[in-house]
Each structure stands twice: as structure tokens, then as C-alpha cells.
Amino acid sequence: MNVLLIGSGGREHALAWKLAASPLLTKLYAAPGNPGMAGEAELIPLDISDHEAVCAFCTGKKIDLVVVGPEAPLVAGIADDLRRMGIKVFGASKAAARLEGSKGFTKDLCARYGIPTAAYGRFSDAETAKAYVRQQGAPIVVKADGLAAGKGVTVAMTEAEALQAIDDCFSGSFGAAGVEVVVEEFLTGEEASFFCLCDGTTALPFGTAQDHKQVGEGDTGPNTGGMGAYSPAPVMSPDMVSRTMKEIIEPTMRGMAEMGSPFYGVLFAGLMITQSGPKLIEYNVRFGDPECQVLMMRLKDDLLVLLEAAADGQLSHMSARWRDETALTVVVAAKGYPATPLKGSVIRGLDGAASDGVEVFHAGTSLRDGQIVANGGRVLNVTAMAKTAIEAQRLAYEAVDRIDWPEGFCRRDIGWRAVDREKRAGVS
Ligand code: AMP
Ligand code: GLY
């Protein structure tokens, strides 16, 4: 099969790595891709917002399947445009991508189908939103409705913070994403990421993970896209997975189909595991980044077969098998991230960093005069797999330390929750 992978981050490098291992693959293209993937894919400098150009490329190169990594092209309708041209695609339609593109849409779906989530209100003006905050009190959570690159959420510990967040949204800090605001109940518990592959009708459970959103050790400082992740998430016991499927995922699949926008692609549920069970914090319509990197390390089956089955509506015949090991990824970011990452510094020592059980996935890198340089906030994902989280963490940091990049930094405590759990259980 000829496959086109859309995207350029660490998530896409991990997908390229796994797709390249498929015996069914003839040729993999990545648009635009990154230099780390050059061993697995031919990099194509396509403007992915130009859907016509993407369709023309697919026709010209006889592409059998397009795999869309990031959410922005899905929200912009790339899957619809490809399907209209008769090109097979793994990814959500524009209508289904509202699960990520509009928090209000998802909350209303939850209300209609009895899906457990935080109590909420939707507001299109500041005064009514503020009145709701005053009535509910703090802590409380304020969210810009639309896509805000992970920055539109304020978990407000005081009423004043919540009121300020409302003003920020309506004053245009998040552009069009903030013209509507969701205010919701503050949930307590342990967070987990849960993934399913979906074919319009069937949702196939596709792994669990936990990530670290905050930039600083001990989960402190500003939120980021994710500074590291590990899989599986110990809190997602078989019972919790089956409750999540029954109470959250299945009603969502039913609801989307009933609304005329059946869900295809990756459904990524951000969950809070509360005392009363799993509650939905948010949906994404793509793999998590960096969660995808740890899932790909653990997946035993052929990814290409599974993604094609999802695109063909054939998932009810499929299963996904996982290695028992723990995979853990450490994000190495450019100094200054998340505010103003320094670009252009040279990264050395990459060839010697990977080893048995360790992969270095590239995220924000580019090639300059034959050297790999930093070209983004999150730059490398050093990913290890081992029998325990303790061992995976050790292997990952040993590999990080083989990389020579003084302008980069990482958190040194990725996986602490899983590591603590193992230590308490006497694992060494
Ligand atoms: P989101 O972008 O919706 O994933 O939100 C970012 C982070 O804010 C989540 O990972 C949670 O840590 C936190 N968060 C979002 N909604 C809530 C909530 N209702 N209660 C507590 N924390 C939340
Ligand atoms: N790592 C969180 C996300 O991809 O949304």
C-alpha cells in the first residue's frame, strides 16, 4: 500500500515508525514530516491546508490510505475533502471533529446521552458567565469553546481568577476560540488518557496512558502540550476500561451516528477517574502527543491493518494486542518553552542515543547544513520500554543524557506516579 501521513510532530514520527514496520507498506510519504522520519518516509513539502493540493498528490501517487495526525486539518475538513475524491482516509470528518473543536458541542452531547462529565454552563457573554461563577463559587474551570492550542483552559482556585479568565476569553486572547465560554465544575481524582480506534459504528479500545501537562517537576508551572507520558495508565484497570466503554465511549458513538456524523478515526478521551467512576474531561479526535509515542512502542499488531480496517468500517473483526511492558517517553524541549522556545541550536549525539528498547522520535527539528537543529518548543521524544516503569524511566533518562544539546531541557520526573506505585508495591 502507498500511504500518506499528514503532520510533522513526534506523534507522526512514532506513527511513521510503526507504519514502516508493516509488511503491507509499499511506500510511505509524510507531509510535511520532519527530518527524524526521513528513514521511514519520503518527506513532501505540501501545504496541508491546501486540500486540493493534498488530493492531487494522492491521486498522482496512487495513495491507498491517508492517515491524518493532527486535529487542525480534521477540523478544517480534510477527511471530507479526501473522501469526496474517493481517497481512503483514517481520520474524523469535519462534523465529527466538533468533539474536539467545540467544547460546548461535546458538553451538550454528554447531557443528551447521560455521559458522565463535569456539570457546566455555556455562555456567549461575560456577564452571564460571571453570574454563573458567582453562583457556583470556586474552585471552578473556565474554558474557551474552540481550539486554543491547549491554552484555553483555566482551572481557577479562586472566584477572582475565574472572572479574570472569562474576561480574557471575551477580550479575544484566544481569538475565535473564545467567542463562547464553557464554565464547569472542578473535578478531583486521577487523570488518564483513553484511546479508541473508531469506524463509524465500532470503537476498539486502543490503549491507555498518562501524560504530564505542566512544564515543571512535581507537576508545577504553566501547562504545555505534554512534557512526557507513559503507558499503560495503572489507574485504568480492566473494570475501569469497561465502565469507560459502556458509560462514555459507546453512547458517544451512538450519539454521533444518530446525529448523522458517525465517528471515524481516533477518539481520545481525557478522563478524570473520580470516586464515583470515570468522567469525561474532554475529547480529542487524534492521538495524543506524546501519548502516541508510548502506544506505538507497545502495540504488537500491524498498525496499517488496523487503520485501514477503521477507514473501511471493519473494526468489529479486529483486536489490538499490547506488550505487557511499560513504555515511557521524555519530551526534550527547547529552553524557553512553553512561552518563547529558542530556535536554531544544534543537537548532537542523536545517533548514539537510541538503543535496544529505546527510540528517539523527532518533534520540532529541522535540517540545516546537514545538522539537526531545534525548530519548535517540544523537540525530541526519548522513548523507552521495559518490564517496569522504574526501568523504563531509567533507560529513557540514560538515553537523554547521551544527547548533546545544552539548549534543551526536560523534566526529570516523568512517570513519577507509576514509579511511586511500583515502589510502594515493592518493585525494584
Ligand atoms: P483540557 O485542555 O480540557 O484537557 O484541560 C486541560 C487540563 O485542565 C486537564 O488535563 C485537567 O488537568 C484540567 N481540567 C480541565 N477540566 C477540568 C475539570 N472540570 N476539573 C478539574 N480539572 C480540569
Ligand atoms: N498530550 C495531550 C494531547 O495531545 O492533547
XYZ file of C-alpha atoms and ligand atoms in Angstrom:
456
model
C 0.000 0.000 0.000
C 1.019 3.583 -0.611
C 0.327 5.702 2.452
C 0.384 9.459 3.043
C 0.850 10.552 6.646
C -0.119 14.147 7.428
C 1.670 16.029 10.195
C 5.159 16.792 11.426
C 5.410 16.167 15.171
C 6.649 13.441 17.486
C 3.265 11.767 17.217
C 3.693 11.496 13.462
C 7.259 10.218 13.741
C 6.014 7.421 16.001
C 3.184 6.647 13.548
C 5.671 6.611 10.652
C 7.969 4.266 12.579
C 5.130 1.832 13.239
C 3.629 2.084 9.729
C 7.058 1.432 8.233
C 7.165 -1.880 10.108
C 4.098 -3.143 8.230
C 4.740 -5.810 5.589
C 1.801 -4.328 3.655
C 3.521 -0.983 3.159
C 4.919 -0.252 -0.284
C 5.781 3.422 0.133
C 5.227 5.938 2.920
C 5.091 9.679 2.308
C 4.914 12.281 5.086
C 3.633 15.812 4.535
C 5.375 17.845 5.674
C 7.040 15.387 8.074
C 10.288 16.070 9.930
C 13.921 15.004 9.439
C 13.613 12.224 12.023
C 11.175 10.410 9.743
C 13.370 10.562 6.669
C 14.466 6.946 7.219
C 10.877 5.740 7.158
C 9.121 8.126 4.791
C 9.720 10.387 1.840
C 9.127 13.937 3.060
C 6.813 16.001 0.861
C 6.717 19.782 1.305
C 2.938 20.009 0.776
C 0.866 22.821 2.243
C -1.591 20.646 4.170
C -4.115 23.478 4.470
C -4.426 23.320 0.673
C -6.779 20.342 0.461
C -6.888 20.439 -3.324
C -3.116 20.046 -3.482
C -3.262 17.150 -0.995
C -5.969 15.409 -3.068
C -3.977 15.949 -6.276
C -0.873 14.466 -4.665
C -2.854 11.400 -3.547
C -4.282 10.829 -6.997
C -0.903 11.319 -8.669
C 0.929 8.924 -6.335
C -1.896 6.355 -6.138
C -2.217 6.719 -2.379
C -4.253 3.871 -0.841
C -4.671 5.406 2.618
C -4.198 8.867 4.136
C -3.507 8.977 7.875
C -4.148 12.372 9.470
C -2.127 13.041 12.648
C -3.122 16.479 13.984
C -6.575 17.919 14.745
C -6.371 21.178 12.780
C -6.678 19.599 9.292
C -9.544 17.405 10.549
C -11.411 20.389 11.979
C -10.798 22.103 8.623
C -12.481 19.178 6.811
C -9.549 17.438 5.125
C -11.080 13.969 5.667
C -14.331 15.091 3.968
C -12.441 16.536 1.000
C -10.371 13.371 0.561
C -13.408 11.065 0.856
C -15.265 13.180 -1.691
C -12.432 12.430 -4.140
C -12.728 8.710 -3.394
C -9.480 8.639 -1.387
C -9.477 6.409 1.681
C -8.654 8.267 4.884
C -8.152 7.483 8.543
C -9.494 10.500 10.425
C -12.650 12.235 11.609
C -14.969 14.256 9.373
C -15.341 17.976 9.998
C -18.720 17.417 11.675
C -17.323 14.674 13.934
C -14.206 16.724 14.737
C -16.501 19.103 16.649
C -15.918 16.695 19.549
C -12.537 18.391 19.837
C -13.256 21.654 18.034
C -16.123 22.762 20.264
C -16.209 22.041 23.979
C -19.845 23.208 24.105
C -20.807 20.672 21.432
C -19.277 17.852 23.476
C -20.882 19.001 26.716
C -24.305 19.104 25.061
C -23.763 15.590 23.662
C -22.884 14.394 27.174
C -26.036 15.999 28.577
C -28.220 14.449 25.885
C -26.806 10.929 26.239
C -26.236 10.834 30.002
C -22.434 10.647 29.660
C -20.731 11.406 32.999
C -18.885 14.745 32.866
C -18.498 17.906 34.966
C -21.693 19.986 35.418
C -21.482 23.056 33.176
C -22.939 26.151 31.581
C -22.331 27.574 28.051
C -22.079 31.335 27.698
C -21.704 33.820 24.873
C -21.378 36.924 27.044
C -19.173 37.751 30.016
C -21.849 38.977 32.420
C -23.946 35.800 32.412
C -20.790 33.657 32.673
C -19.632 35.699 35.676
C -23.027 35.442 37.347
C -22.783 31.632 37.000
C -19.288 31.657 38.549
C -20.525 33.770 41.492
C -23.420 31.418 41.999
C -21.261 28.240 41.846
C -18.164 29.541 43.685
C -14.544 28.344 43.325
C -12.730 26.155 42.528
C -14.231 26.200 39.050
C -12.980 25.706 35.483
C -13.262 28.215 32.602
C -12.713 27.030 29.012
C -12.662 28.837 25.683
C -15.043 26.895 23.452
C -12.800 26.355 20.410
C -9.288 25.153 19.598
C -6.809 27.247 21.545
C -3.629 25.176 21.210
C -4.051 23.762 24.718
C -4.104 27.220 26.270
C -7.829 27.923 26.588
C -8.416 26.200 29.949
C -8.157 27.901 33.348
C -8.545 25.787 36.449
C -9.455 28.638 38.817
C -8.839 28.104 42.501
C -10.473 31.455 43.339
C -13.512 33.300 42.047
C -11.311 36.242 41.039
C -9.181 34.000 38.811
C -12.295 32.620 37.133
C -13.686 36.115 36.491
C -10.337 37.156 35.008
C -10.297 34.070 32.754
C -13.764 34.974 31.479
C -12.577 38.484 30.650
C -9.503 37.040 28.894
C -11.670 34.794 26.708
C -14.120 37.509 25.709
C -11.400 40.109 25.166
C -10.040 37.981 22.322
C -6.987 36.341 23.947
C -7.887 33.085 22.186
C -9.244 34.618 19.004
C -12.327 32.942 17.572
C -11.935 30.079 20.075
C -13.061 32.400 22.877
C -16.293 33.848 21.489
C -18.094 31.249 23.560
C -17.102 30.011 27.003
C -17.855 26.841 28.952
C -17.758 27.122 32.743
C -17.679 23.812 34.546
C -17.463 22.031 37.852
C -13.978 21.309 39.217
C -13.415 17.539 39.276
C -10.993 15.759 41.582
C -9.324 12.404 41.013
C -6.568 10.935 38.858
C -6.420 11.841 35.180
C -5.956 9.267 32.428
C -5.962 9.215 28.644
C -8.002 6.538 26.928
C -7.851 5.831 23.191
C -10.171 4.053 20.768
C -9.958 3.393 17.046
C -13.373 4.014 15.509
C -15.029 3.005 12.247
C -18.317 4.878 12.451
C -20.010 2.133 14.469
C -17.432 0.133 16.405
C -14.965 1.587 18.906
C -11.952 -0.642 19.531
C -10.153 0.127 22.820
C -6.647 1.191 21.840
C -4.608 1.689 24.962
C -4.270 3.900 27.991
C -1.672 6.473 29.026
C -0.977 9.286 31.419
C 0.815 12.458 30.488
C 2.424 15.339 32.326
C 0.987 18.620 31.109
C 2.899 21.043 33.309
C 6.369 22.234 32.381
C 7.959 21.859 35.816
C 8.931 18.921 38.001
C 6.312 17.887 40.547
C 3.631 18.966 38.014
C 4.202 22.684 38.551
C 4.312 25.747 36.284
C 2.425 26.579 33.108
C 0.609 23.977 31.029
C 2.235 22.624 27.867
C 1.227 20.191 25.140
C 2.743 17.480 27.350
C 6.251 17.012 28.778
C 6.155 13.239 28.865
C 3.850 10.242 29.076
C 3.725 6.580 29.903
C 1.544 3.619 29.045
C -0.338 1.771 30.389
C -2.059 4.017 32.947
C -2.200 1.870 36.093
C -5.466 3.550 37.162
C -7.205 2.155 34.051
C -7.954 -1.307 35.412
C -9.934 -3.705 33.207
C -13.052 -2.747 35.166
C -12.409 0.991 34.628
C -11.855 0.377 30.903
C -15.120 -1.499 30.581
C -17.010 1.216 32.519
C -15.465 3.862 30.263
C -16.513 1.964 27.151
C -20.066 1.473 28.393
C -20.709 4.818 30.074
C -18.721 7.193 27.847
C -17.447 5.806 24.518
C -20.412 3.715 23.365
C -23.053 6.413 23.968
C -20.772 8.866 22.150
C -20.509 6.582 19.110
C -24.287 6.103 19.159
C -24.931 9.819 19.553
C -22.609 10.812 16.723
C -24.176 8.250 14.374
C -27.695 9.398 15.307
C -26.705 12.981 14.575
C -25.574 11.969 11.103
C -21.849 12.385 11.856
C -20.573 8.892 12.610
C -17.162 8.952 14.204
C -14.159 7.634 12.270
C -10.564 7.850 13.443
C -9.074 8.135 16.915
C -11.324 9.034 19.792
C -9.088 10.197 22.639
C -10.960 10.629 25.912
C -9.312 12.744 28.588
C -10.759 11.227 31.761
C -10.898 12.074 35.435
C -11.156 8.899 37.485
C -13.261 10.147 40.370
C -14.612 8.394 43.455
C -17.789 7.667 41.529
C -16.021 6.389 38.405
C -14.746 7.771 35.089
C -15.854 11.240 33.986
C -15.104 12.831 30.638
C -12.950 15.976 30.812
C -12.599 16.409 27.074
C -12.425 14.629 23.755
C -9.717 14.861 21.129
C -10.128 13.420 17.644
C -6.486 12.354 17.185
C -3.761 10.527 19.054
C -2.244 12.355 21.999
C 1.192 13.819 21.553
C 3.335 12.438 23.291
C 0.900 9.642 24.290
C 1.003 8.184 20.777
C 4.742 7.573 21.088
C 4.278 5.233 24.065
C 1.289 3.480 22.497
C 3.240 2.734 19.316
C 6.097 1.195 21.315
C 3.661 -1.217 22.999
C 1.446 -2.124 20.037
C 2.133 -5.686 18.859
C -0.200 -5.668 15.863
C 0.190 -4.168 12.412
C -0.891 -0.518 12.668
C -1.569 -0.228 8.959
C -4.033 -3.145 9.041
C -5.869 -1.567 11.976
C -6.065 1.934 10.496
C -7.288 0.596 7.175
C -9.919 -1.519 8.937
C -11.110 1.620 10.760
C -11.371 3.533 7.476
C -13.255 0.583 5.913
C -15.778 0.098 8.741
C -14.275 -3.312 9.547
C -13.123 -2.891 13.148
C -15.625 -5.337 14.616
C -13.421 -8.099 13.158
C -10.227 -6.752 14.709
C -8.403 -6.793 18.019
C -5.358 -4.923 19.271
C -2.675 -6.632 21.319
C -0.153 -4.883 23.554
C 3.162 -5.751 25.086
C 2.967 -6.149 28.866
C 5.866 -3.766 29.338
C 5.644 -0.101 30.329
C 6.656 2.460 27.736
C 7.709 5.915 28.884
C 8.615 8.990 26.868
C 10.515 12.080 27.975
C 9.991 15.266 25.982
C 13.154 17.274 25.495
C 12.127 20.875 24.816
C 13.990 23.985 23.740
C 14.824 26.349 26.593
C 12.129 28.994 26.880
C 9.292 26.552 26.161
C 6.322 26.959 26.502
C 6.469 30.770 26.254
C 9.278 31.508 23.789
C 11.372 28.488 22.815
C 14.834 29.249 21.447
C 15.147 28.090 17.871
C 18.123 27.137 15.749
C 20.516 25.465 18.207
C 22.380 22.363 17.020
C 21.568 18.937 18.513
C 24.379 16.373 18.599
C 24.723 12.797 19.770
C 21.410 11.580 18.382
C 22.912 8.576 16.607
C 24.227 7.106 19.833
C 21.144 7.855 21.919
C 18.795 5.105 20.777
C 19.500 1.546 21.877
C 17.671 -1.714 22.408
C 14.203 -0.746 23.661
C 14.838 2.988 23.187
C 13.642 5.128 20.268
C 14.243 8.824 19.786
C 11.281 10.358 17.969
C 11.741 13.798 16.459
C 9.133 16.532 17.008
C 10.290 20.115 16.390
C 13.511 19.515 14.472
C 14.777 20.632 11.101
C 17.844 20.045 8.986
C 20.385 22.850 8.442
C 23.653 22.249 6.585
C 23.395 18.548 7.333
C 22.873 19.095 11.058
C 19.743 18.576 13.140
C 18.633 21.848 14.752
C 15.791 22.769 17.117
C 12.826 24.247 15.318
C 9.984 24.257 17.838
C 9.054 24.013 21.508
C 8.921 20.276 22.029
C 11.871 18.965 20.038
C 12.621 15.304 20.863
C 10.711 12.443 22.472
C 13.075 9.958 24.060
C 11.011 6.807 24.455
C 11.903 3.600 26.285
C 10.140 0.333 27.017
C 10.919 -2.078 29.844
C 9.359 -4.571 32.246
C 8.667 -1.883 34.854
C 8.055 1.862 34.870
C 11.146 2.216 37.079
C 13.341 0.544 34.431
C 11.699 2.363 31.506
C 12.305 5.675 33.273
C 15.962 4.801 33.897
C 16.524 3.757 30.268
C 14.840 6.895 28.933
C 16.936 9.261 31.052
C 20.163 7.390 30.221
C 19.351 7.991 26.558
C 18.501 11.651 27.205
C 21.929 12.021 28.810
C 23.649 10.683 25.682
C 22.216 13.591 23.665
C 24.439 16.644 23.444
C 22.118 19.642 23.392
C 22.862 22.308 26.020
C 19.987 24.485 24.768
C 17.419 21.788 25.605
C 15.781 20.777 28.877
C 13.439 18.104 30.190
C 11.562 17.195 33.340
C 13.449 14.610 35.376
C 10.384 13.039 36.997
C 8.321 11.731 34.068
C 6.290 8.738 35.223
C 6.583 9.582 38.913
C 3.090 8.375 39.703
C 3.658 4.931 38.146
C 7.171 4.727 39.634
C 5.830 5.558 43.133
C 3.121 2.959 42.733
C 5.725 0.301 41.867
C 7.997 1.322 44.743
C 5.090 1.100 47.169
C 4.348 -2.365 45.804
C 7.979 -3.412 46.424
C 9.103 -3.490 42.747
C 12.740 -2.501 42.355
P -8.224 20.255 28.656
O -7.495 21.149 27.696
O -9.703 20.328 28.585
O -7.663 18.852 28.665
O -7.836 20.786 30.091
C -6.503 20.906 30.484
C -6.352 20.380 31.875
O -7.168 21.135 32.763
C -6.844 18.944 32.044
O -5.889 18.000 31.692
C -7.119 18.922 33.515
O -5.914 18.775 34.254
C -7.638 20.300 33.790
N -9.108 20.295 33.791
C -9.923 20.502 32.734
N -11.216 20.421 33.102
C -11.220 20.155 34.420
C -12.251 19.958 35.400
N -13.540 20.055 35.092
N -11.885 19.725 36.669
C -10.573 19.658 37.018
N -9.559 19.838 36.161
C -9.863 20.080 34.867
N -0.706 15.357 25.368
C -2.018 15.854 25.322
C -2.604 15.995 23.991
O -2.091 15.528 22.997
O -3.670 16.596 23.913
